Short mmCIF file of C-alpha atoms and ligand atoms in Angstrom, two decimals:
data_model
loop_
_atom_site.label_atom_id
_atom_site.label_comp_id
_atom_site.label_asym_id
_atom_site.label_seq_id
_atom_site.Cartn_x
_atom_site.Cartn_y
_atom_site.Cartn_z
CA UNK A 2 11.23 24.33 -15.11
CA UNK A 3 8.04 26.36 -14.07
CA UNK A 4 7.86 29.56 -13.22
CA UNK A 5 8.21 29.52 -9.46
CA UNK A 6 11.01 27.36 -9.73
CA UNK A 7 12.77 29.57 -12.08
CA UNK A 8 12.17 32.42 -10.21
CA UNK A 9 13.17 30.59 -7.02
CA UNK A 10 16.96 30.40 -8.65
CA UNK A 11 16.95 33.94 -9.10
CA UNK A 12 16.05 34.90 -5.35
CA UNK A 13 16.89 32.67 -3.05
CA UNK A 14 20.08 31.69 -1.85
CA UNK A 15 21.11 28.16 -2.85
CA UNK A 16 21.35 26.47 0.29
CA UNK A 17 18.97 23.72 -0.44
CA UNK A 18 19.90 22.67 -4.04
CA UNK A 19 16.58 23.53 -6.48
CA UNK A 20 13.06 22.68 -4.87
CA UNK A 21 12.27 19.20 -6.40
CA UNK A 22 8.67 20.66 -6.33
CA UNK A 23 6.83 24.11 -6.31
CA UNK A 24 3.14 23.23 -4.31
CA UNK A 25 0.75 25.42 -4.19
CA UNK A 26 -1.72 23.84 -1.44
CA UNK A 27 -2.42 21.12 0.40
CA UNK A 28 -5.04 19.71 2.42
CA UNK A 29 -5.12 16.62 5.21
CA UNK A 30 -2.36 14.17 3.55
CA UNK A 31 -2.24 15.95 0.30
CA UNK A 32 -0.49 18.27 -1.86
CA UNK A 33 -0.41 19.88 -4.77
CA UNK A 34 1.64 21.08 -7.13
CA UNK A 35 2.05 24.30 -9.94
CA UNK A 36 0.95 22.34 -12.53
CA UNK A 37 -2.24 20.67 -10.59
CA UNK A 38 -0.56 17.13 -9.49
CA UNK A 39 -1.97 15.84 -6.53
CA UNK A 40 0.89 13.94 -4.34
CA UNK A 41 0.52 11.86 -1.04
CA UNK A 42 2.93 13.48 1.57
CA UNK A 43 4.83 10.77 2.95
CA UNK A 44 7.15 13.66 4.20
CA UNK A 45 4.69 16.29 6.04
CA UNK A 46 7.75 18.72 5.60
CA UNK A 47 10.24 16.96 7.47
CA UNK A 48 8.40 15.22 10.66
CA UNK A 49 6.30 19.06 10.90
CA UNK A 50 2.61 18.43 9.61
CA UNK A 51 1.61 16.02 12.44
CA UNK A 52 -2.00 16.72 11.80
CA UNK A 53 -1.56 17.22 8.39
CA UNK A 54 -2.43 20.09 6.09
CA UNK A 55 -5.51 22.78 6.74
CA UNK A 56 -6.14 20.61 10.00
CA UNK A 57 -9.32 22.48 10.77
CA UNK A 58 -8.75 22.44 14.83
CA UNK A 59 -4.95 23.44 14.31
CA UNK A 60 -6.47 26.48 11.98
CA UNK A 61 -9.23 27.43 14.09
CA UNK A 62 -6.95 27.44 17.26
CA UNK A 63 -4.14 29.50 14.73
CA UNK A 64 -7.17 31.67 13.90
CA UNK A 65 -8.72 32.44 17.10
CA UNK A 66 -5.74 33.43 18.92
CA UNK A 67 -4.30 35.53 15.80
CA UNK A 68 -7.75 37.50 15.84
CA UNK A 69 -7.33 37.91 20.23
CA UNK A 70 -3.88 38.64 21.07
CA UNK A 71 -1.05 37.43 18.14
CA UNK A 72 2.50 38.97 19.74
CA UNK A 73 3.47 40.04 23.02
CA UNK A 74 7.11 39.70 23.39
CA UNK A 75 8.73 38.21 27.21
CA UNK A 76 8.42 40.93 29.19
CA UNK A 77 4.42 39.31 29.12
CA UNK A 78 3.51 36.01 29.72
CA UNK A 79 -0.04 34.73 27.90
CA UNK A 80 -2.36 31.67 28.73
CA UNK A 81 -1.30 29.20 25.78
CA UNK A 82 2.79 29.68 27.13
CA UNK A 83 1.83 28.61 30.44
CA UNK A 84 -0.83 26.40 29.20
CA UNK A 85 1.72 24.88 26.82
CA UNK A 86 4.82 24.41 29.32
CA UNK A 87 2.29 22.51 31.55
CA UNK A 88 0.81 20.24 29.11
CA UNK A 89 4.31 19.48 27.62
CA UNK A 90 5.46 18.78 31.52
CA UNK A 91 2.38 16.41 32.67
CA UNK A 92 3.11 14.45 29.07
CA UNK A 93 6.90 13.77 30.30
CA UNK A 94 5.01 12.07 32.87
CA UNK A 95 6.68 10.17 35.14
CA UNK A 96 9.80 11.95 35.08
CA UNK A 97 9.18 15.04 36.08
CA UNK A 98 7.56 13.49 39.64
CA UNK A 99 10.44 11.82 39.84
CA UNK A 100 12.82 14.43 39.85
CA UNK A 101 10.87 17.48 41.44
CA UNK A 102 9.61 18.85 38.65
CA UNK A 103 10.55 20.55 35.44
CA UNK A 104 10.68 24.14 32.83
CA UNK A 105 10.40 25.27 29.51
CA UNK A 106 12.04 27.65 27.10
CA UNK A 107 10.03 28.30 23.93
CA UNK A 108 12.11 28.40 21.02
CA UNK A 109 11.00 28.75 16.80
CA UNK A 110 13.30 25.99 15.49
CA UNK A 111 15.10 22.77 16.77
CA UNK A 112 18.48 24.29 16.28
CA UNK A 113 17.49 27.10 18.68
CA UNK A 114 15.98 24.63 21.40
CA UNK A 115 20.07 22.81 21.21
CA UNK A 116 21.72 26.23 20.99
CA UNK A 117 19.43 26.90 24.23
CA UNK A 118 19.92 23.55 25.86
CA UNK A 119 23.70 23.76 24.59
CA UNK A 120 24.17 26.91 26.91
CA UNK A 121 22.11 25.78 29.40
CA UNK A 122 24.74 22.92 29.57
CA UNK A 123 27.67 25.62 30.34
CA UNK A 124 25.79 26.99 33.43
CA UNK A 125 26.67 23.48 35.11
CA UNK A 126 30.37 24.77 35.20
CA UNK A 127 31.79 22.30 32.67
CA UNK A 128 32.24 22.72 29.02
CA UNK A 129 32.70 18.98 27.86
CA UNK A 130 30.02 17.61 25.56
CA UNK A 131 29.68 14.20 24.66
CA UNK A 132 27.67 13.70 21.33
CA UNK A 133 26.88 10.69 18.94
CA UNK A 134 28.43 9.99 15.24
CA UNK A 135 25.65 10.45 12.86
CA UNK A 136 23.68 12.76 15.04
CA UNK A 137 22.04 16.00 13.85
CA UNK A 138 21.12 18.89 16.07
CA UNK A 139 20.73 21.35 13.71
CA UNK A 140 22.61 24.30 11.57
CA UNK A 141 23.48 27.04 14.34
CA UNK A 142 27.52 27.27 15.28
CA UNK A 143 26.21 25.67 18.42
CA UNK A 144 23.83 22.79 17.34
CA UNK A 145 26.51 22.13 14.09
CA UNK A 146 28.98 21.89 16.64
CA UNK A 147 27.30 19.08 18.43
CA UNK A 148 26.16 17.68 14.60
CA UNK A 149 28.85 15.03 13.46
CA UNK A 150 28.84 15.40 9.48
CA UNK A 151 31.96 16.75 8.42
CA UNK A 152 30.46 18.22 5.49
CA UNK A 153 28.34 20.86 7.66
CA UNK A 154 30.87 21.39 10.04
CA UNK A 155 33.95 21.41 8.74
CA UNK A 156 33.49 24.97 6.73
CA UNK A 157 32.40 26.67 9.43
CA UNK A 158 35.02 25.96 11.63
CA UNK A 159 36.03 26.88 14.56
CA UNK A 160 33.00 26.02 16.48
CA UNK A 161 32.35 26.35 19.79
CA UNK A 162 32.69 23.87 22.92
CA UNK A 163 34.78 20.66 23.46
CA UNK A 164 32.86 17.91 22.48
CA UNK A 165 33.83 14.41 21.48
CA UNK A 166 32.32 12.18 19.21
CA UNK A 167 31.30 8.79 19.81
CA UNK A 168 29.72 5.78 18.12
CA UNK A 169 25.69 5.47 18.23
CA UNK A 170 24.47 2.64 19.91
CA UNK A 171 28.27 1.80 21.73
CA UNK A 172 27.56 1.71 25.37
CA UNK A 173 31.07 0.92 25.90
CA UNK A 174 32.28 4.01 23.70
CA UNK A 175 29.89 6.11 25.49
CA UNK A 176 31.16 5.17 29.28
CA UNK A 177 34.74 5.59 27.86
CA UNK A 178 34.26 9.25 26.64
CA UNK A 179 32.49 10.67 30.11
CA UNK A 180 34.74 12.62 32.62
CA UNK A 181 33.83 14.75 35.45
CA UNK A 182 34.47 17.67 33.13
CA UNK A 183 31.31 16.41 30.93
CA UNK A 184 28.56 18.95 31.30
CA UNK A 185 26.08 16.90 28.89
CA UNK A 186 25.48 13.86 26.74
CA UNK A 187 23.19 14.68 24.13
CA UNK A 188 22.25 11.78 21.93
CA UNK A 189 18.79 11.76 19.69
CA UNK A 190 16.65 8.04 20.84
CA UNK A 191 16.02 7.59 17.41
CA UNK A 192 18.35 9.35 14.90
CA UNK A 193 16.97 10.97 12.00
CA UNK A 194 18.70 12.32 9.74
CA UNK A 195 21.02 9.08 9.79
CA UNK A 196 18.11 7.50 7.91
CA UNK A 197 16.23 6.76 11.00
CA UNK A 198 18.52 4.54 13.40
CA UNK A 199 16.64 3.08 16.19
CA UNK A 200 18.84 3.27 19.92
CA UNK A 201 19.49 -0.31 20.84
CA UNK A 202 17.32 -1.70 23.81
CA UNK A 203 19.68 -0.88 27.19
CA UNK A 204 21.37 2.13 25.50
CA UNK A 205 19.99 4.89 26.65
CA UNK A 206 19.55 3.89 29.94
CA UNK A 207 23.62 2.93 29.83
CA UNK A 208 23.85 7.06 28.95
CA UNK A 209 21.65 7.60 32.54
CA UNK A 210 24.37 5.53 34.50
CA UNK A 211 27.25 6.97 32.73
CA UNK A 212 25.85 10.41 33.02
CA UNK A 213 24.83 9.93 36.99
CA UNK A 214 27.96 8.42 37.82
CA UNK A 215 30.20 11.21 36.28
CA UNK A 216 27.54 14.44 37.68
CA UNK A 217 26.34 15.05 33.75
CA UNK A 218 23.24 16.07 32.49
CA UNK A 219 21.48 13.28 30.15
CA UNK A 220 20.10 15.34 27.06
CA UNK A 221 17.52 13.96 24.43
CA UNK A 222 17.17 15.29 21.01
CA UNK A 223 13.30 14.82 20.23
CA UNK A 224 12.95 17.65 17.68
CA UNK A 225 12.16 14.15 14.98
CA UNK A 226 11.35 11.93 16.98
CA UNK A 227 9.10 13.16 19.74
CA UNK A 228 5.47 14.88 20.11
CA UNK A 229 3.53 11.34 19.33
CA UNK A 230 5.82 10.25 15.68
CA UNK A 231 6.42 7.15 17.55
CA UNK A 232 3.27 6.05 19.00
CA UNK A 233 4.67 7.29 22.28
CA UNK A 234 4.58 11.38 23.17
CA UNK A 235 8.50 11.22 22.97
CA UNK A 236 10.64 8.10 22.18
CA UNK A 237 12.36 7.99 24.64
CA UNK A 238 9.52 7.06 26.68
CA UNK A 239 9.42 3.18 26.28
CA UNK A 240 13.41 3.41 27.36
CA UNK A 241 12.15 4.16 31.02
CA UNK A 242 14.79 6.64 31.13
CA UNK A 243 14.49 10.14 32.88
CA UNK A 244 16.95 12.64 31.04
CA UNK A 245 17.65 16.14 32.21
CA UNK A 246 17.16 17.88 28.90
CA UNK A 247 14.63 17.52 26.42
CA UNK A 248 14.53 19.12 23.47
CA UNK A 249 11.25 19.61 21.24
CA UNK A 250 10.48 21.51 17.76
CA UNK A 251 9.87 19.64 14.45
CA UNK A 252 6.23 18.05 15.05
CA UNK A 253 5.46 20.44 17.91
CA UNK A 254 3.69 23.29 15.83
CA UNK A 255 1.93 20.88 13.40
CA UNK A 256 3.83 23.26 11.14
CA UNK A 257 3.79 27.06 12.80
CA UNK A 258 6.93 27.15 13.70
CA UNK A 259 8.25 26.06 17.35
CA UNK A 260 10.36 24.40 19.79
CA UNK A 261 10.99 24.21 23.39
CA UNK A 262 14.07 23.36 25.49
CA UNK A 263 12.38 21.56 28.66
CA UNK A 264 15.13 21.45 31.86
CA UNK A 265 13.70 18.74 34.45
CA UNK A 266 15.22 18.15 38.24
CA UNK A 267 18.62 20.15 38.54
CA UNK A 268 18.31 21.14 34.62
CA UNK A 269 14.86 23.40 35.56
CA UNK A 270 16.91 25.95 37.27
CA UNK A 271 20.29 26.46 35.28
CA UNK A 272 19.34 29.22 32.98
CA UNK A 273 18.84 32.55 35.37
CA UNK A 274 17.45 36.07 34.71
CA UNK A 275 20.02 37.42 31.43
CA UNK A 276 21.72 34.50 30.74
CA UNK A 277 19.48 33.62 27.80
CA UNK A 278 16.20 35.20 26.01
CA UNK A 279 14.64 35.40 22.61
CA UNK A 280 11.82 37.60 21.23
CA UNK A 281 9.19 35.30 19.06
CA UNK A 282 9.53 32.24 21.34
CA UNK A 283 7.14 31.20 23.30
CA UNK A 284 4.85 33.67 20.93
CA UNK A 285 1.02 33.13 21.86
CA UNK A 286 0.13 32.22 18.16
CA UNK A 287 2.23 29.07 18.09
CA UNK A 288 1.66 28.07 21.56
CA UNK A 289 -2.12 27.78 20.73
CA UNK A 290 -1.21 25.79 17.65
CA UNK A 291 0.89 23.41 19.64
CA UNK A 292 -1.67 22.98 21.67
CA UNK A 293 -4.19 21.99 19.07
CA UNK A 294 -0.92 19.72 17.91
CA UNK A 295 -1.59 18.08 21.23
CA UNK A 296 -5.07 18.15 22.18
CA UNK A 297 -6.11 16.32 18.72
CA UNK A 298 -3.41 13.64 18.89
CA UNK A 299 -5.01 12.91 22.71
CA UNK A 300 -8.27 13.62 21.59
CA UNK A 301 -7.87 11.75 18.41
CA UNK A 302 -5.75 8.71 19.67
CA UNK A 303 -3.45 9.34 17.08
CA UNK A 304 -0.64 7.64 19.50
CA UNK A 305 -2.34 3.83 18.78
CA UNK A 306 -3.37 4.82 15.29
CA UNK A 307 0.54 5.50 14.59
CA UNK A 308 1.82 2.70 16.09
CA UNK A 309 -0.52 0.02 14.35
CA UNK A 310 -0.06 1.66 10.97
CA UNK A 311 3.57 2.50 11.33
CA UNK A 312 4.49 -1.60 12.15
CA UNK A 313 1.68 -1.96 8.85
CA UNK A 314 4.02 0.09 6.39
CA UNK A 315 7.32 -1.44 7.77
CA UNK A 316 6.16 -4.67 6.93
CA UNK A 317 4.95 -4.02 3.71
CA UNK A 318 7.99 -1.94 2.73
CA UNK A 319 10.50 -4.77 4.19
CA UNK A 320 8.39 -7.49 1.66
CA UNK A 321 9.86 -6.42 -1.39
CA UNK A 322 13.52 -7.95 -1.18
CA UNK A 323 14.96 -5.06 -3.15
CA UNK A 324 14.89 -3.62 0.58
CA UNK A 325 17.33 -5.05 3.05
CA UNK A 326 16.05 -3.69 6.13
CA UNK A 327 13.23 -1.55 7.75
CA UNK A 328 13.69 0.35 10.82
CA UNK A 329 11.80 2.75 13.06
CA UNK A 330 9.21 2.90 15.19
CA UNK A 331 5.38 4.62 14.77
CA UNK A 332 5.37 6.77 11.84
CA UNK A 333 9.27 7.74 11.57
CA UNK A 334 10.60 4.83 9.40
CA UNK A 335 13.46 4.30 7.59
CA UNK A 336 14.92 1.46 4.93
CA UNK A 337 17.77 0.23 2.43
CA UNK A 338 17.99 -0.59 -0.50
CA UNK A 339 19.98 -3.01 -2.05
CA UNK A 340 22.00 -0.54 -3.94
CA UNK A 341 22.69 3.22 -4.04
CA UNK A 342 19.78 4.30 -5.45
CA UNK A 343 17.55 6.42 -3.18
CA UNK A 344 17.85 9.28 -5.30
CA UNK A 345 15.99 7.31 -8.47
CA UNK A 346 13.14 6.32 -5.82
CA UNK A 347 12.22 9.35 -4.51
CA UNK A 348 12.03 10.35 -7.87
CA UNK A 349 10.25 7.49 -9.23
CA UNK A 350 7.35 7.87 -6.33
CA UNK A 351 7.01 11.79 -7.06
CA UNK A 352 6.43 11.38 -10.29
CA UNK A 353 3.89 7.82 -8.92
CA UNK A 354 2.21 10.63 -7.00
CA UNK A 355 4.23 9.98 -3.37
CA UNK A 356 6.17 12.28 -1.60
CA UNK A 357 9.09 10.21 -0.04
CA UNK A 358 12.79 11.53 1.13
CA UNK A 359 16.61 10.52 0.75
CA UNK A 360 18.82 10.72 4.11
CA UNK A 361 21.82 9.08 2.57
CA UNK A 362 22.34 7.47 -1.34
CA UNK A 363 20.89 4.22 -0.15
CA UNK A 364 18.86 5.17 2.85
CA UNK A 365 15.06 6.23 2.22
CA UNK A 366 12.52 7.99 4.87
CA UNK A 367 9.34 8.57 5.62
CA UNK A 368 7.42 10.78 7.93
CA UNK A 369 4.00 11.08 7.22
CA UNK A 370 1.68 13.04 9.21
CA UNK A 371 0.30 11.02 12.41
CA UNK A 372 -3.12 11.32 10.45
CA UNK A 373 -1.94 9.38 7.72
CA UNK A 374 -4.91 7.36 6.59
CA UNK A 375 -4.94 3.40 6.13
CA UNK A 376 -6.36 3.88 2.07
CA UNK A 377 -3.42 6.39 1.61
CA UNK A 378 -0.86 3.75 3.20
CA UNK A 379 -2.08 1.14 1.23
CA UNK A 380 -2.41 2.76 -2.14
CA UNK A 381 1.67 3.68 -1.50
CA UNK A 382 2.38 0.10 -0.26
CA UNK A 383 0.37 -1.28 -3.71
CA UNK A 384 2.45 1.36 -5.37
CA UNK A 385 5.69 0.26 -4.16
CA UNK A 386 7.06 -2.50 -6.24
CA UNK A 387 6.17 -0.21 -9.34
CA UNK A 388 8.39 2.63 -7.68
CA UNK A 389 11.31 0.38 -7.69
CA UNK A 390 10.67 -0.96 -10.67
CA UNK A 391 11.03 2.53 -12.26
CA UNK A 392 13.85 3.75 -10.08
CA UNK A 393 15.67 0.40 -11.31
CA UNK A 394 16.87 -0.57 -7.62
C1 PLP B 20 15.63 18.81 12.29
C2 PLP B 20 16.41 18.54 13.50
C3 PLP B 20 17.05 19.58 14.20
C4 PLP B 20 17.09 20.99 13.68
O1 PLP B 20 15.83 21.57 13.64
P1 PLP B 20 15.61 22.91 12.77
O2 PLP B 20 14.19 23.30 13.09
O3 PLP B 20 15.81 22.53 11.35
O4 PLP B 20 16.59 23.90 13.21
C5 PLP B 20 17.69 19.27 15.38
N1 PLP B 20 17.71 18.01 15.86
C6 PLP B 20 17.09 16.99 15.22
C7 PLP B 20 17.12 15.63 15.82
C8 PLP B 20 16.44 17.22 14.02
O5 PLP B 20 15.87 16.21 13.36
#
């Protein structure tokens, strides 16, 4: 163990198990660790680093506003919130003209947009939640009561709201669970921490009819899987399906922290003067590095860059047949192996020089940032084979 990571036992609460790593810097798709390896991230902290690391137009924007105005609290409004909230509406597109229009709550995290969007729910009148099996929203009493792992939730206990579990991708299941005491459905298009599980075609649109015909609100979960990890600016896009709720966080900062709880149609106007409020969100700082996050993937098209290489690593990954299958879509991709042996391969490509993850014992990810290079894909793609060799899939 090095130094940091020795150190790390001694002051840090041991939430997260010890750090597999201690880096030290980074810059565009790589890191670096204590000791002066040089890694690919494959990772970009969890779906965060869109742009990458040191993305020179995400630290000039984080740089320029710092040095002009860096905290104001709510009780003042700046030009990057309101330049934010509108850029984030016009990119829902469609939807919002659709339903008259839309608003936004800055938040810092992903759990914070749910626990937003979670009371936002309640001001409906109803109290019912309908959620999906596998689904993650997050770590605060309200997300981890919407988050179905028993291990996370079941310690914590009681938590709040009446909400019923129901199996992903079961249109059936889904219409079954509704009543007219349902305030929301809140399913994630493509769910993440499940090891990436893609919503079947017709599915989410089955939530629209179910939630229409019973007066709910249709809520999406896009802290993973939206702000251009696709190939579209939110997955749920391609469904042609206008929710009520959208909530945003994960890629949104390009790693200053942020999220954002966007209410379109009848959602806009639920949360009134008191009934909710937080002082960083919505901070000036990470609004104008969300905004870089955005500008540069238009600017950049990083949308068609992300879906050409993302369907180029899939089918590389799914050639090897120690991997039964390869799902995902853009750059948020996720396989199985033939036996329970994730663990081993994440190890075996850290120590090949490749940052990978683990979501379950036999399921591996990968979220790379959107700037992910085609030389760094295909030296990790030529590396692959020797990974699983090593890892003894
Ligand atoms: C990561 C994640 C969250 C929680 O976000 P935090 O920033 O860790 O609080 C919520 N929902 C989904 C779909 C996520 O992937």
């Amino acid at each position: 163990m090095n130094d940091l990571t020795s150190r790390y036992t001694e002051a840090l609460m041991n939430t997260f198990g010890p750090p597999k790593l201690a880096l030290v810097r980074g810059k565009g798709t790589h890191v670096w660790d204590a000791d002066g390896k040089e890694y690919v991230d494959l990772l970009a902290g969890i779906a965060v680093n869109s742009l990458g690391h040191g993305h020179p137009a995400l630290v000039g924007a984080i740089t320029e506003q710092l040095q002009t105005l860096g905290h104001v609290s709510n009780f003042f409004t700046t030009g990057p919130q309101v330049e934010l909230a509108e850029t984030l509406l016009r990119l829902l597109g469609g939807g919002v003209t659709a339903q008259g229009g839309g608003k936004v709550f800055f938040t810092n995290s992903g759990a914070e947009a749910n626990e937003g969007a979670f009371k936002l729910t309640r001001r409906t009148g109803r109290t019912h939640v309908v959620v999906a099996e596998g689904g993650f929203h997050g770590r605060t009493m309200g997300a981890l009561a919407l988050t179905s792992k028993a291990a996370y939730r079941e310690p914590f206990e009681p938590l709040p709201g009446e909400v019923t579990f129901v199996p992903y991708g079961d249109a059936d299941a889904l219409a079954a669970a509704v009543t007219g005491d349902t305030a929301a459905i809140c399913l994630e298009p493509i769910q993440g921490e499940a090891g990436v599980v893609v919503a079947p075609d017709g599915y989410l649109a089955a939530a629209r009819r179910v939630a229409d015909e019973h007066g709910a609100l249709l809520w999406f979960d896009e802290v993973q899987s939206g702000i251009g990890r696709t190939g579209d600016w939110f997955a749920h896009l391609r469904h042609e399906v206008v929710p009520d709720v959208v909530t945003l966080a994960k890629g949104l900062g390009g790693g200053f922290p942020i999220g954002a709880v966007v209410g379109l149609g009848r959602a806009a106007d639920l949360l009134q003067p008191g009934n909710h409020g937080t002082t960083f969100g919505g901070n000036p700082v990470a609004c104008a590095a969300a905004l870089a996050v955005l500008r540069t993937i238009e600017a950049d098209g990083l949308l068609e860059h992300v879906r050409v290489l993302g369907e180029k690593i899939r089918d590389g990954l799914a050639a090897d047949p120690r991997v039964t299958e390869v799902r995902g879509e853009g750059l948020l991709i996720g396989l199985d192996l033939v036996s329970e042996s994730a663990a081993a391969v994440v190890q075996a490509a850290q120590e090949a020089g490749f940052i990978i993850n683990m979501t379950t014992p036999q399921r591996i990810r990968l979220a790379p940032p959107l700037v992910l290079t085609d030389d760094d894909a295909a030296s990790f793609l030529q590396a692959w084979p020797g990974i699983l060799d090593a890892a003894e899939v």
